[in-house]
Structure formats: structure tokens, C-alpha cells
Coordinates of C-alpha atoms in Angstrom, one line a residue:
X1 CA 47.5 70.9 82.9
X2 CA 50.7 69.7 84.8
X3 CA 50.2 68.4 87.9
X4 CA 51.7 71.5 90.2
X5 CA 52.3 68.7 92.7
X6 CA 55.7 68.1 91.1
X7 CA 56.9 71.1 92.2
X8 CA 59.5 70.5 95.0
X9 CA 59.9 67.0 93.3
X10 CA 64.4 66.4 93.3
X11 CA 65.2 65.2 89.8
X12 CA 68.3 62.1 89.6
X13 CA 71.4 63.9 90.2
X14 CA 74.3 63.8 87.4
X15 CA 77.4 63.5 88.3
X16 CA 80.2 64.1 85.6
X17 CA 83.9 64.6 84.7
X18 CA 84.4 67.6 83.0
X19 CA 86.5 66.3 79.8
X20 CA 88.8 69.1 78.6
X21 CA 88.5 68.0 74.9
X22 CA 84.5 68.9 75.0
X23 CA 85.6 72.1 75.9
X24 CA 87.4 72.7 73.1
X25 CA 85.2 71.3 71.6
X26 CA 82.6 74.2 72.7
X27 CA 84.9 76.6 72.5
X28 CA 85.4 76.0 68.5
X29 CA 81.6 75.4 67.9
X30 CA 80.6 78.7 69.9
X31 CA 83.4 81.2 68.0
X32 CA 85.2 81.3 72.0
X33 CA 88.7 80.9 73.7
X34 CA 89.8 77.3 74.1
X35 CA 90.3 77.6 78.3
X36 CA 90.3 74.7 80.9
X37 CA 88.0 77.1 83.0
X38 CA 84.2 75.8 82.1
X39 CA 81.8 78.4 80.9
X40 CA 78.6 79.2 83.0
X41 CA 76.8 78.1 79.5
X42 CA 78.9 74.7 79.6
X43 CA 77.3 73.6 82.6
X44 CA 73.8 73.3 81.3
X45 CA 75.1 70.9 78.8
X46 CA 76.4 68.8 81.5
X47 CA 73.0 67.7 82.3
X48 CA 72.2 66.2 79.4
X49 CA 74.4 63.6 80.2
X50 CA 71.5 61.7 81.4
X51 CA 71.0 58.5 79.7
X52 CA 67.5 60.3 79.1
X53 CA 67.8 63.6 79.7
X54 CA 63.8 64.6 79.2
X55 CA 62.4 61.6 81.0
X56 CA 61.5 64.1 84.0
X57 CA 59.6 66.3 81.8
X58 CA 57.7 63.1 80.2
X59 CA 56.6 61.5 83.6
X60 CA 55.0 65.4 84.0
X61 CA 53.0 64.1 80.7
X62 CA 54.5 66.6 78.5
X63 CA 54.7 65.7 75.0
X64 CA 58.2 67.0 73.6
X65 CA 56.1 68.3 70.7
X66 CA 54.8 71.3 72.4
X67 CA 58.2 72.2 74.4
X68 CA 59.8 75.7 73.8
X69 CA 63.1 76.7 75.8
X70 CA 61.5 79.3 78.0
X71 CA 64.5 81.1 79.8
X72 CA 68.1 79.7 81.4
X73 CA 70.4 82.0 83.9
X74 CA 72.8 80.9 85.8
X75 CA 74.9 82.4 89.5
X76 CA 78.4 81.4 89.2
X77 CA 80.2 80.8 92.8
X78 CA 83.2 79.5 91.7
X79 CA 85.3 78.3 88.5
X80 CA 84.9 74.9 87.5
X81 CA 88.0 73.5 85.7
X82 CA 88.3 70.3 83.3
X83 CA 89.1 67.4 85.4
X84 CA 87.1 68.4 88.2
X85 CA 84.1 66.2 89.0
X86 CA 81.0 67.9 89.4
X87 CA 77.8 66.8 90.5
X88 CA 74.3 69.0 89.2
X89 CA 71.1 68.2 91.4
X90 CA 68.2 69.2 89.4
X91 CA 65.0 70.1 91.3
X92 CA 61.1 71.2 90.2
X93 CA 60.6 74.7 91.7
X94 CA 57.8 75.9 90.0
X95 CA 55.1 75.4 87.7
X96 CA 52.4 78.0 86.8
X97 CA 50.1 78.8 83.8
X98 CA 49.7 81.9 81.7
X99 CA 47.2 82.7 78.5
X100 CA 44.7 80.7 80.2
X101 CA 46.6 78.0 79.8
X102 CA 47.5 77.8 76.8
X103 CA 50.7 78.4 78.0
X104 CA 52.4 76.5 80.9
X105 CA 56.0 77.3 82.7
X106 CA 57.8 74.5 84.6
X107 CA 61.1 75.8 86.5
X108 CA 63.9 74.0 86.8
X109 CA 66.6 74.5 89.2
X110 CA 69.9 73.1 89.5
X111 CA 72.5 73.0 92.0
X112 CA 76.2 72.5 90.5
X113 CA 78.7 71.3 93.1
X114 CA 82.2 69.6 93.4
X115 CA 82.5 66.0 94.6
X116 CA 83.5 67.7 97.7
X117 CA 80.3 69.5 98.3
X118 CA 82.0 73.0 97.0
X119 CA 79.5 74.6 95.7
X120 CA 79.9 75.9 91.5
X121 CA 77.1 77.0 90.4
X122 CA 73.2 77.5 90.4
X123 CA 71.1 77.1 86.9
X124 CA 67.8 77.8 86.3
X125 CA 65.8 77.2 82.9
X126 CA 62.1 77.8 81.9
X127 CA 60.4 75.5 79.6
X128 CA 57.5 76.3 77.8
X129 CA 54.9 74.4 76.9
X130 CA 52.3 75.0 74.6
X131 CA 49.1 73.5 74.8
X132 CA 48.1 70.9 72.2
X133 CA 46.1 72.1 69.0

């Protein structure tokens, strides 16, 4: 079982240039408009710019192996534009079991800001993991 002490526990933050040839670049590999504006969706490839990016999950002894993307949604506050420096402060909110579990949820919540503090956006994803056969 995860330790549902981690909840609460902040996660490094990442703080990133938004580079306006990866949104192209998303744009082409996701059938959309090439814009400067960021795309909610965008953002939650922004934290993978981690030099790890599933260390967190790994120090909550989760082997990768048994990890299925659960659920993301995202509030959008403002537009984010290439160029802009953004800073995403992941967080633990919530871990809890279902099936027994067989099945376990960890919650992940992110704030999206500007350098300046303004805030961007707020993502959440559910990951699933499956217990070990």
C-alpha cells in the first residue's frame, strides 16, 4: 500500500520557457492550429521537464510497471503565451484505495503560475496503480 502520509507532500517545482517551436511542434503532432497561445493540454507536458520526471512516484515505492494514467483536468485562469516563463508546483493531494486494494489512486495537483506569481493554470492527474501479480 502507499504510504497515505505523502499526501500534502510539495513535489520540486519546474520552472520553464515555453519554446514556441514545441508548440508547433504539438500543434502538427495533435492535428491542431499552430498558435503562440499554449493549450491547457500543453501544460502537462511541461512537467516532464524534470530531469526525472517519475522520481516522486518511485520514492512512493511504486514500480512504473503497474502505473495506468488514471484521469487529468485542468482550470485555465489565464492564457499562457510562448516566451512566457512559467513555473508548475506539483503537490500530493490525495491517495486512496479501491477493489480492496488492488487498485490504488494517488492525486496529483499542480499549480501553473508566471514568474510573476500570475496565476495560469491548475492541473490535476490520477494515476493508477495496480497491484502487483
Amino acid at each position: 500500500m502507499i504510504d497515505a502520509a505523502a499526501v500534502g507532500r510539495e513535489l520540486p517545482p519546474v520552472t520553464v520557457t515555453v519554446d514556441a517551436g514545441r508548440l508547433r511542434f504539438f500543434a502538427e503532432a495533435t492535428g491542431g492550429e499552430a498558435t503562440e497561445t499554449v493549450p491547457p493540454t500543453f501544460l502537462f507536458g511541461l512537467e516532464l521537464e524534470r530531469p526525472d520526471p517519475f522520481d516522486w512516484l518511485a520514492d512512493l515505492g511504486v514500480d512504473l510497471r503497474n502505473v495506468l494514467h488514471g484521469e487529468q483536468k485542468f482550470v485555465y485562469h489565464s492564457p499562457a503565451r510562448a516566451g512566457d516563463t512559467l513555473v508548475l508546483s506539483p503537490r500530493i493531494t490525495d491517495i486512496y484505495a479501491k477493489k480492496g486494494g488492488a487498485l490504488q489512486f494517488v492525486v496529483k495537483e499542480t499549480a501553473v503560475t508566471r514568474a510573476d506569481g500570475g496565476a495560469v493554470a491548475d492541473l490535476t492527474s490520477v494515476i493508477v496503480v495496480r497491484e502487483a501479480r
